[in-house]
CSV table of C-alpha atoms and ligand atoms in Angstrom, one decimal:
chain,number,residue,atom,x,y,z
A,508,MET,CA,31.6,19.5,6.6
A,509,PRO,CA,30.7,16.8,9.2
A,510,ASN,CA,33.2,14.5,10.3
A,511,HIS,CA,30.9,11.5,10.4
A,512,SER,CA,32.3,7.9,11.4
A,513,LEU,CA,31.5,4.9,11.3
A,514,GLU,CA,30.1,4.6,15.1
A,515,GLU,CA,27.5,7.2,14.3
A,516,ILE,CA,25.9,5.0,10.8
A,517,THR,CA,25.2,1.7,12.9
A,518,THR,CA,24.5,3.8,16.1
A,519,CYS,CA,21.8,5.7,13.7
A,520,VAL,CA,20.4,2.2,12.5
A,521,SER,CA,20.2,0.1,16.6
A,522,ASN,CA,18.3,3.5,17.0
A,523,GLN,CA,15.6,2.7,14.5
A,524,ASP,CA,15.6,-0.6,15.0
A,525,ARG,CA,15.0,0.2,19.3
A,526,TRP,CA,12.8,3.0,18.9
A,527,ARG,CA,10.4,1.9,14.8
A,528,SER,CA,10.3,-1.9,16.3
A,529,LEU,CA,10.2,-2.3,20.3
A,530,GLU,CA,8.7,1.4,20.7
A,531,THR,CA,6.5,2.9,18.9
A,532,LEU,CA,3.2,1.7,17.8
A,533,ASN,CA,3.8,2.2,14.0
A,534,MET,CA,0.6,3.1,12.3
A,535,ILE,CA,1.8,5.2,9.2
A,536,ALA,CA,-1.0,2.7,7.1
A,537,SER,CA,1.7,2.5,4.3
A,538,GLU,CA,4.1,0.6,6.4
A,539,ASN,CA,4.6,-2.6,8.2
A,540,SER,CA,7.6,-5.9,9.6
A,541,MET,CA,8.6,-8.2,7.7
A,542,SER,CA,8.9,-12.1,9.8
A,543,LYS,CA,11.8,-12.9,11.5
A,544,THR,CA,12.3,-15.5,8.8
A,545,ALA,CA,12.3,-13.1,5.5
A,546,MET,CA,14.2,-10.4,7.2
A,547,ASN,CA,16.9,-12.9,7.4
A,548,THR,CA,16.6,-13.2,3.7
A,549,VAL,CA,17.6,-9.5,3.2
A,550,GLN,CA,21.4,-10.1,3.5
A,551,SER,CA,22.0,-12.6,0.9
A,552,ASP,CA,24.4,-12.8,-2.2
A,553,PHE,CA,22.3,-11.2,-4.4
A,554,HIS,CA,22.4,-8.5,-3.1
A,555,HIS,CA,25.8,-8.3,-5.7
A,556,ARG,CA,24.3,-9.4,-8.2
A,557,TYR,CA,22.6,-7.8,-12.1
A,558,ALA,CA,20.2,-10.3,-13.7
A,559,GLU,CA,18.6,-7.9,-16.2
A,560,GLY,CA,16.3,-9.7,-19.0
A,561,LEU,CA,13.7,-12.3,-18.4
A,562,VAL,CA,14.6,-15.6,-16.7
A,563,GLY,CA,16.0,-17.9,-19.0
A,564,GLN,CA,17.2,-14.9,-21.2
A,565,ARG,CA,19.4,-12.3,-19.2
A,566,ALA,CA,22.4,-10.9,-20.7
A,567,TYR,CA,25.1,-11.9,-17.4
A,568,GLN,CA,26.8,-15.5,-17.1
A,569,GLY,CA,26.0,-16.8,-12.9
A,570,GLN,CA,22.1,-16.6,-13.4
A,571,LYS,CA,21.2,-20.4,-12.1
A,572,PHE,CA,20.1,-19.5,-8.4
A,573,GLN,CA,19.2,-15.7,-9.7
A,574,ASP,CA,16.7,-17.4,-12.3
A,575,GLN,CA,15.8,-19.7,-9.5
A,576,ILE,CA,14.4,-17.1,-7.1
A,577,GLU,CA,13.5,-14.7,-10.0
A,578,GLN,CA,11.1,-18.3,-10.9
A,579,ILE,CA,9.8,-19.7,-7.6
A,580,THR,CA,8.9,-15.5,-7.0
A,581,ILE,CA,6.7,-16.0,-10.1
A,582,ASP,CA,5.4,-19.4,-9.7
A,583,LEU,CA,4.0,-18.2,-5.9
A,584,THR,CA,3.0,-14.1,-6.7
A,585,LYS,CA,0.7,-16.0,-9.8
A,586,GLU,CA,-0.6,-18.8,-7.4
A,587,VAL,CA,-1.5,-16.0,-4.3
A,588,PHE,CA,-3.6,-13.7,-6.4
A,589,ARG,CA,-5.1,-15.8,-8.8
A,590,SER,CA,-3.2,-14.8,-11.6
A,591,ASP,CA,-2.9,-15.2,-15.0
A,592,PHE,CA,0.7,-14.2,-15.3
A,593,ALA,CA,3.1,-11.9,-12.8
A,594,GLU,CA,5.8,-9.6,-13.4
A,595,VAL,CA,7.7,-10.0,-10.0
A,596,ARG,CA,10.5,-7.2,-11.2
A,597,ALA,CA,9.7,-3.3,-11.0
A,598,PRO,CA,11.2,-2.1,-7.5
A,599,THR,CA,8.7,0.9,-6.4
A,600,ALA,CA,5.0,0.2,-6.7
A,601,THR,CA,5.7,4.9,-8.7
A,602,ILE,CA,7.6,2.2,-11.4
A,603,ALA,CA,5.4,-0.4,-11.4
A,604,ASN,CA,2.6,2.3,-12.3
A,605,LEU,CA,5.2,4.8,-14.5
A,606,ALA,CA,5.7,1.2,-17.0
A,607,LEU,CA,1.8,1.3,-17.5
A,608,PHE,CA,2.1,4.0,-18.7
A,609,PHE,CA,4.2,3.7,-21.1
A,610,ALA,CA,3.1,0.5,-22.6
A,611,PHE,CA,-0.2,1.5,-23.5
A,612,CYS,CA,-0.9,4.9,-23.6
A,613,LYS,CA,0.8,7.9,-26.4
A,614,PRO,CA,2.0,11.7,-24.8
A,615,LYS,CA,-1.5,13.1,-24.7
A,616,ASP,CA,-4.2,9.9,-24.7
A,617,ASP,CA,-6.6,10.2,-22.4
A,618,TYR,CA,-6.7,8.8,-18.3
A,619,PHE,CA,-8.9,9.1,-16.2
A,620,ALA,CA,-8.4,9.1,-12.3
A,621,THR,CA,-9.3,9.6,-8.4
A,622,THR,CA,-7.8,13.7,-7.5
A,623,VAL,CA,-5.9,13.9,-4.2
A,624,PRO,CA,-8.1,14.3,-2.1
A,625,ASP,CA,-10.8,11.6,-3.6
A,626,GLY,CA,-7.3,9.1,-2.6
A,627,ALA,CA,-5.5,8.7,-6.1
A,628,HIS,CA,-1.2,8.5,-5.3
A,629,ILE,CA,0.3,11.2,-6.6
A,630,SER,CA,1.5,8.8,-10.0
A,631,TYR,CA,-1.5,9.3,-10.6
A,632,ARG,CA,-1.4,13.4,-11.3
A,633,LYS,CA,0.0,15.7,-13.2
A,634,PHE,CA,2.8,15.8,-10.8
A,635,GLY,CA,3.3,11.9,-11.1
A,636,GLY,CA,3.6,8.8,-13.6
A,637,ALA,CA,1.0,10.7,-15.8
A,638,GLY,CA,2.0,13.8,-16.3
A,639,CYS,CA,6.1,12.1,-16.5
A,640,ARG,CA,4.1,10.2,-19.6
A,641,SER,CA,2.2,13.6,-20.3
A,642,LEU,CA,-1.3,11.8,-20.0
A,643,THR,CA,-4.3,14.4,-20.1
A,644,ILE,CA,-5.8,13.7,-17.2
A,645,HIS,CA,-9.7,13.5,-16.7
A,646,ASN,CA,-11.2,13.1,-12.8
A,647,ILE,CA,-13.2,10.7,-12.2
A,648,PRO,CA,-16.4,11.8,-10.7
A,649,TYR,CA,-16.2,11.0,-7.3
A,650,ASN,CA,-19.4,10.9,-4.8
A,651,PRO,CA,-17.6,12.5,-0.7
A,652,ASP,CA,-20.8,11.7,0.9
A,653,LYS,CA,-20.5,7.8,-0.6
A,654,PHE,CA,-16.8,7.9,0.3
A,655,ASN,CA,-16.7,6.3,-4.0
A,656,ILE,CA,-16.2,6.5,-7.2
A,657,ASP,CA,-20.0,8.2,-8.8
A,658,VAL,CA,-20.6,5.3,-11.1
A,659,ASN,CA,-23.0,6.3,-13.9
A,660,GLN,CA,-21.2,9.4,-14.2
A,661,PHE,CA,-18.4,7.8,-15.0
A,662,ALA,CA,-20.2,5.7,-17.7
A,663,ASP,CA,-20.9,8.6,-19.3
A,664,GLN,CA,-18.0,9.8,-19.8
A,665,LEU,CA,-15.9,6.3,-19.3
A,666,LEU,CA,-18.2,5.8,-22.9
A,667,THR,CA,-18.1,9.5,-24.2
A,668,THR,CA,-14.2,9.6,-23.8
A,669,LYS,CA,-13.8,5.8,-24.7
A,670,PRO,CA,-9.9,5.7,-22.4
A,671,LYS,CA,-7.0,3.3,-23.3
A,672,LEU,CA,-6.2,3.3,-19.2
A,673,ILE,CA,-7.9,4.4,-16.1
A,674,THR,CA,-7.0,3.5,-12.4
A,675,LEU,CA,-8.6,2.3,-9.7
A,676,GLY,CA,-7.4,2.3,-6.1
A,677,GLY,CA,-5.9,4.7,-4.4
A,678,SER,CA,-3.5,5.7,-0.9
A,679,VAL,CA,-6.8,7.2,1.3
A,680,TYR,CA,-9.8,3.6,0.4
A,681,LEU,CA,-11.3,2.6,3.1
A,682,PHE,CA,-13.9,1.0,0.4
A,683,PRO,CA,-13.2,-1.0,-2.0
A,684,HIS,CA,-14.2,0.8,-5.7
A,685,PRO,CA,-16.5,-0.2,-8.0
A,686,VAL,CA,-14.6,-1.9,-10.3
A,687,THR,CA,-17.4,-5.0,-11.4
A,688,GLU,CA,-19.9,-2.2,-12.5
A,689,ILE,CA,-16.8,0.3,-14.7
A,690,ALA,CA,-15.1,-3.4,-16.0
A,691,LYS,CA,-19.1,-4.1,-18.1
A,692,ILE,CA,-18.1,-0.6,-19.3
A,693,CYS,CA,-14.3,-1.3,-20.1
A,694,LYS,CA,-15.6,-3.9,-22.3
A,695,GLU,CA,-17.4,-1.6,-24.8
A,696,THR,CA,-14.8,1.4,-25.0
A,697,ASN,CA,-11.8,-1.7,-25.0
A,698,THR,CA,-10.7,0.6,-21.6
A,699,ILE,CA,-7.9,-1.1,-20.0
A,700,ILE,CA,-8.3,-1.0,-16.2
A,701,HIS,CA,-5.3,-0.7,-14.1
A,702,TYR,CA,-6.2,-1.5,-10.8
A,703,ASP,CA,-3.5,0.3,-8.4
A,704,GLY,CA,-3.8,-2.2,-5.2
A,705,SER,CA,-0.6,-1.5,-3.9
A,706,HIS,CA,-2.4,-0.1,-0.1
A,707,VAL,CA,-4.3,-2.9,0.1
A,708,LEU,CA,-2.1,-6.3,-1.2
A,709,GLY,CA,-2.4,-8.0,1.6
A,710,LEU,CA,-6.2,-8.1,2.1
A,711,ILE,CA,-6.4,-9.6,-1.7
A,712,ALA,CA,-4.0,-12.2,-0.8
A,713,GLY,CA,-5.7,-13.0,1.7
A,714,GLY,CA,-8.8,-13.2,0.1
A,715,GLU,CA,-10.4,-9.3,1.8
A,716,PHE,CA,-11.0,-6.6,0.4
A,717,GLN,CA,-12.5,-6.7,-3.1
A,718,GLN,CA,-10.8,-9.2,-5.9
A,719,PRO,CA,-9.8,-6.9,-8.5
A,720,LEU,CA,-8.7,-9.7,-11.1
A,721,GLN,CA,-11.9,-12.1,-10.5
A,722,GLU,CA,-14.1,-8.3,-10.9
A,723,GLY,CA,-12.5,-7.4,-13.9
A,724,ALA,CA,-9.3,-5.7,-14.1
A,725,ASP,CA,-7.0,-6.5,-16.0
A,726,ILE,CA,-4.3,-5.8,-14.4
A,727,LEU,CA,-3.6,-5.1,-10.9
A,728,LEU,CA,-0.5,-4.1,-9.7
A,729,GLY,CA,0.9,-3.1,-6.0
A,730,SER,CA,3.8,-2.0,-3.2
A,731,THR,CA,4.9,-5.3,-1.4
A,732,HIS,CA,5.3,-3.6,1.6
A,733,LYS,CA,2.2,-2.4,2.8
A,734,THR,CA,-0.7,-4.1,3.5
A,735,PHE,CA,1.4,-7.2,2.4
A,736,PRO,CA,3.4,-7.6,4.4
A,737,GLY,CA,7.1,-7.8,2.2
A,738,PRO,CA,10.4,-6.5,1.6
A,739,GLN,CA,10.2,-2.7,-0.4
A,740,GLY,CA,9.2,-3.6,-5.0
A,741,ALA,CA,6.4,-4.2,-6.1
A,742,ILE,CA,4.5,-6.6,-8.6
A,743,ILE,CA,2.1,-6.4,-11.4
A,744,VAL,CA,-0.1,-9.1,-12.9
A,745,GLY,CA,-2.4,-9.9,-15.1
A,746,SER,CA,-5.4,-12.2,-16.7
A,747,ASN,CA,-6.3,-13.6,-19.7
A,748,SER,CA,-8.6,-10.4,-20.3
A,749,LEU,CA,-5.3,-8.2,-21.0
A,750,LEU,CA,-4.1,-10.7,-23.5
A,751,GLN,CA,-7.5,-10.3,-25.6
A,752,LYS,CA,-8.0,-6.2,-25.2
A,753,ASN,CA,-3.5,-6.3,-25.9
A,754,PRO,CA,-2.6,-9.3,-27.6
A,755,LYS,CA,1.0,-7.7,-27.2
A,756,ALA,CA,0.3,-6.5,-23.4
A,757,LEU,CA,2.8,-8.3,-21.2
A,758,GLN,CA,5.4,-8.1,-23.5
A,759,LYS,CA,5.3,-4.6,-23.4
A,760,ILE,CA,4.9,-4.2,-19.7
A,761,GLN,CA,8.3,-6.2,-19.4
A,762,LYS,CA,10.0,-4.2,-22.2
A,763,ARG,CA,8.6,-1.4,-20.1
A,764,ILE,CA,10.2,-2.7,-16.7
A,765,PHE,CA,13.5,-4.2,-18.9
A,766,PRO,CA,15.4,-2.1,-20.3
A,767,GLY,CA,12.6,0.7,-19.2
A,768,LEU,CA,13.4,1.8,-16.0
A,769,VAL,CA,14.8,-0.4,-14.2
A,770,SER,CA,18.5,-2.0,-15.2
A,771,ASN,CA,19.1,-4.0,-12.1
A,772,HIS,CA,15.4,-5.4,-10.5
A,773,HIS,CA,16.7,-5.5,-6.9
A,774,LEU,CA,17.7,-9.5,-6.6
A,775,TRP,CA,17.6,-9.0,-3.0
A,776,ARG,CA,14.0,-8.8,-2.4
A,777,LEU,CA,13.0,-11.3,-4.4
A,778,PRO,CA,14.3,-14.2,-1.3
A,779,PRO,CA,11.8,-12.7,1.0
A,780,LEU,CA,9.3,-11.9,-1.4
A,781,ALA,CA,8.8,-15.4,-1.6
A,782,ILE,CA,8.8,-16.2,2.2
A,783,THR,CA,6.5,-14.0,2.8
A,784,LEU,CA,3.6,-14.7,-0.6
A,785,LEU,CA,3.8,-18.5,1.7
A,786,GLU,CA,3.3,-16.3,4.8
A,787,MET,CA,0.4,-15.0,3.0
A,788,LYS,CA,-1.0,-18.9,1.1
A,789,GLN,CA,-0.8,-20.1,4.5
A,790,TYR,CA,-1.5,-17.4,7.0
A,791,GLY,CA,-3.1,-14.3,5.1
A,792,LYS,CA,-7.2,-14.6,5.6
A,793,GLU,CA,-7.4,-14.8,9.1
A,794,TYR,CA,-4.2,-11.7,8.7
A,795,ALA,CA,-6.0,-9.5,6.3
A,796,GLN,CA,-9.7,-10.4,9.0
A,797,LYS,CA,-8.2,-9.4,11.2
A,798,THR,CA,-6.7,-6.6,9.8
A,799,ILE,CA,-9.9,-5.2,9.0
A,800,GLN,CA,-11.4,-6.1,11.5
A,801,ASN,CA,-9.1,-4.6,14.3
A,802,ALA,CA,-9.3,-0.4,11.7
A,803,GLN,CA,-13.9,-1.3,12.0
A,804,ALA,CA,-12.5,-1.7,15.7
A,805,LEU,CA,-10.8,0.7,16.2
A,806,GLY,CA,-13.4,3.3,14.0
A,807,LYS,CA,-15.7,2.8,16.7
A,808,TYR,CA,-13.7,3.1,19.7
A,809,LEU,CA,-12.5,6.5,18.5
A,810,ASP,CA,-15.8,7.4,17.7
A,811,ASN,CA,-17.0,6.9,20.7
A,812,LEU,CA,-14.4,8.9,22.7
A,813,GLY,CA,-15.4,12.7,20.4
A,814,ILE,CA,-12.4,11.6,17.8
A,815,LYS,CA,-14.8,12.8,14.1
A,816,VAL,CA,-13.9,9.5,12.3
A,817,ILE,CA,-14.5,9.7,8.8
A,818,ALA,CA,-17.9,7.4,7.0
A,819,LYS,CA,-19.4,6.0,10.0
A,820,GLU,CA,-22.5,5.5,8.7
A,821,TYR,CA,-20.6,3.1,6.2
A,822,GLY,CA,-19.3,1.8,9.5
A,823,TYR,CA,-16.0,3.0,9.2
A,824,THR,CA,-14.6,1.5,7.2
A,825,LYS,CA,-13.8,-1.8,4.2
A,826,SER,CA,-10.0,-1.8,4.3
A,827,HIS,CA,-6.9,-1.3,7.0
A,828,GLN,CA,-7.1,2.8,6.9
A,829,VAL,CA,-9.3,4.5,9.9
A,830,VAL,CA,-9.9,8.0,9.1
A,831,VAL,CA,-10.0,10.8,11.3
A,832,ASP,CA,-11.0,15.0,10.7
A,833,VAL,CA,-8.7,16.3,14.0
A,834,LYS,CA,-10.3,20.2,13.0
A,835,GLU,CA,-11.7,20.8,15.3
A,836,TYR,CA,-8.9,19.9,17.7
A,837,GLY,CA,-6.7,21.8,15.8
A,838,GLY,CA,-6.2,20.0,12.5
A,839,GLY,CA,-4.2,16.7,11.6
A,840,GLY,CA,-0.1,18.0,10.7
A,841,GLN,CA,-0.1,19.5,14.3
A,842,ALA,CA,-2.2,16.1,16.3
A,843,ALA,CA,0.5,13.7,14.4
A,844,ILE,CA,3.9,15.7,15.7
A,845,ASN,CA,2.1,14.9,19.4
A,846,LEU,CA,1.0,11.9,19.0
A,847,GLU,CA,4.5,11.1,17.6
A,848,ASN,CA,6.4,13.2,20.6
A,849,ALA,CA,4.2,10.4,22.0
A,850,ASN,CA,5.1,7.1,20.1
A,851,ILE,CA,2.2,6.6,17.9
A,852,ILE,CA,3.7,7.0,14.5
A,853,CYS,CA,1.1,7.7,11.7
A,854,ASN,CA,0.4,10.1,9.4
A,855,LYS,CA,-1.9,13.6,8.4
A,856,ASN,CA,-3.9,13.7,5.4
A,857,LEU,CA,-5.5,15.9,3.5
A,858,LEU,CA,-9.5,14.9,4.2
A,859,TYR,CA,-12.1,15.6,0.6
A,860,GLN,CA,-12.2,19.9,2.2
A,861,ASP,CA,-9.3,20.4,1.9
A,862,ASP,CA,-7.8,23.2,0.3
A,863,VAL,CA,-4.6,20.9,-2.3
A,864,ASN,CA,-2.9,24.5,-1.8
A,865,THR,CA,-3.8,26.2,1.0
A,866,ALA,CA,-3.9,22.4,3.5
A,867,LEU,CA,-0.1,20.6,2.5
A,868,ASP,CA,0.6,21.7,5.7
A,869,ASN,CA,-2.0,20.7,8.0
A,870,PRO,CA,-4.9,19.3,6.7
A,871,SER,CA,-8.5,18.2,8.5
A,872,GLY,CA,-7.2,14.6,9.5
A,873,LEU,CA,-5.2,11.9,10.2
A,874,ARG,CA,-5.0,8.5,8.6
A,875,ILE,CA,-4.5,5.3,10.5
A,876,GLY,CA,-3.1,1.7,9.4
A,877,THR,CA,-3.5,-1.4,12.0
A,878,GLN,CA,-2.1,-3.8,10.0
A,879,GLU,CA,1.7,-3.8,11.8
A,880,LEU,CA,0.1,-3.8,15.1
A,881,THR,CA,-2.2,-6.5,13.9
A,882,ARG,CA,1.3,-8.4,13.1
A,883,TRP,CA,2.7,-8.2,16.2
A,884,GLY,CA,-0.4,-9.7,17.7
A,885,MET,CA,-3.1,-6.8,18.6
A,886,ASN,CA,-6.3,-7.4,18.9
A,887,VAL,CA,-10.1,-5.9,19.0
A,888,LYS,CA,-9.7,-5.1,22.5
A,889,ASP,CA,-6.4,-3.4,21.3
A,890,MET,CA,-7.4,-1.5,20.1
A,891,LYS,CA,-10.2,0.5,22.6
A,892,SER,CA,-6.6,0.9,24.3
A,893,VAL,CA,-4.9,2.8,21.0
A,894,ALA,CA,-7.8,4.5,21.1
A,895,GLU,CA,-8.2,6.5,24.6
A,896,PHE,CA,-3.5,7.3,23.7
A,897,TYR,CA,-5.2,9.3,20.9
A,898,ALA,CA,-8.4,10.9,22.4
A,899,ARG,CA,-5.4,11.6,25.7
A,900,ILE,CA,-3.5,13.5,22.7
A,901,ILE,CA,-5.4,14.8,20.7
A,902,ILE,CA,-9.0,15.6,22.9
A,903,ASP,CA,-8.0,16.2,26.2
A,904,LYS,CA,-3.6,17.8,24.9
A,905,GLU,CA,-2.4,15.6,27.8
A,906,SER,CA,2.0,15.7,28.0
A,907,PRO,CA,3.6,14.1,25.1
A,908,ASP,CA,6.3,13.2,26.6
A,909,ARG,CA,4.0,11.8,30.5
A,910,ILE,CA,2.3,9.3,27.9
A,911,LYS,CA,5.6,8.7,25.5
A,912,GLU,CA,6.4,6.2,28.5
A,913,GLU,CA,3.0,4.0,29.2
A,914,ILE,CA,2.7,3.6,25.2
A,915,THR,CA,6.3,2.1,25.0
A,916,GLN,CA,5.0,0.2,27.6
A,917,PHE,CA,2.1,-1.0,26.1
A,918,ARG,CA,3.6,-2.1,22.9
A,919,GLN,CA,6.6,-4.0,25.4
A,920,GLN,CA,4.0,-6.5,26.9
A,921,PRO,CA,4.6,-9.7,25.9
A,922,GLN,CA,2.3,-10.7,23.6
A,923,PHE,CA,3.1,-8.2,20.9
A,924,GLY,CA,7.2,-9.8,20.9
A,925,LYS,CA,6.4,-11.3,17.8
A,926,ILE,CA,5.5,-11.1,14.2
A,927,ARG,CA,1.7,-13.9,13.9
A,928,TYR,CA,1.0,-14.6,10.7
A,929,SER,CA,4.3,-16.4,9.6
A,930,LEU,CA,7.2,-18.7,9.1
A,931,ASP,CA,9.0,-18.0,12.6
A,932,ASN,CA,8.0,-20.4,14.7
B,1133,PLP,C1,-1.3,4.0,-4.2
B,1133,PLP,C2,-0.6,3.8,-4.4
B,1133,PLP,N1,0.3,3.6,-5.4
B,1133,PLP,C3,1.8,3.9,-5.5
B,1133,PLP,C4,2.7,4.1,-4.6
B,1133,PLP,C5,3.5,4.3,-4.9
B,1133,PLP,O1,4.2,2.8,-4.1
B,1133,PLP,P1,5.5,2.7,-3.8
B,1133,PLP,O2,6.4,3.3,-2.4
B,1133,PLP,O3,6.6,1.2,-4.3
B,1133,PLP,O4,6.3,3.5,-5.3
B,1133,PLP,C6,1.5,4.2,-3.2
B,1133,PLP,C7,2.2,4.7,-1.6
B,1133,PLP,O5,1.9,5.4,-1.0
B,1133,PLP,C8,0.4,3.8,-2.5
B,1133,PLP,O6,0.1,4.6,-2.1
């Protein structure tokens, strides 16, 4: 057994803090940085406690401030997402997705979701939550040329199958799904529309991208740590339309969270989540707009430099993500490693044409997110510099070791020294 020491652990933490916060360009599309104000509340007594049950109906004593912070978080969540109810106890979106599968479906029920190459998160598939609930999973028809769902084909399948639940949204998610059109059909079939907005939650909170609940989705859920720049966790919000389709829906969701899937719901998350909600109320629109502008600019600059950017004909993206095809330069797996060696962190990604069984280690694509660089104050002109770094590593094959120092210096410019769109000042 290795003889691990306290120093080894504390050094690991400080190395992580220095490398990922101060030296790298973090462009993983599912990550973000909290503000200092939110971060300062992470270390609190809430870390030590339980609050089983609902606000005002807990199993244990000692709840007065726990109830208060949870109610504040619920109120702010409802306000930011303009929803009729909010459930804030799911510690991850994967658990939130699973809670819905258990709340609304029985084993073998028909269920529709996109495939992984079309952008699905693994929770909608056989190996994730939908499989855990033994759902009969149907693929939502997808038009790869339009980077979106084929509504006409989907309408036919919905009308024939009449599923209880479908999932829209996804992990590779460049363009809004046609919620309004699909909602019209789901009214006829009494199908619940579950919109997994994990990736785009911060853009939705800022009033950009699309507004799923207002367009007809019954439930919107998502991680609170991707474009929504809060602590790791999830929220579930919904509209009265769900209660019309299913009057006991809220109680069903709540029961599946606790006692179904979670006992302690990581109370430490609630103060930083409430603070991030306040920040999004005030600065969310500007942050979301800048994030999308930066993604579109990055797409354009990468394209100009000769990197094949997906969906060029549609303006590259309407979200925080840019997807590039780097197959001709050795594939996404190798490119992601070279980029990391130069202090740019993003992830390899399957593209539509990739074979799920053989291309996992070195798929054709990279998925790149601009939300965290935007939080650190980067603008459209900075995306030009970022794109040049990518081209030097991917196309020119410059040694990552040589560029790394330059990238660290770029990252450490004083204008990128603090988190924007926050209550830090
Ligand atoms: C669309 C989507 N849903 C759910 C998840 C799972 O999120 P969490 O890590 O909060 O469980 C992800 C993760 O990346 C995702 O992309």
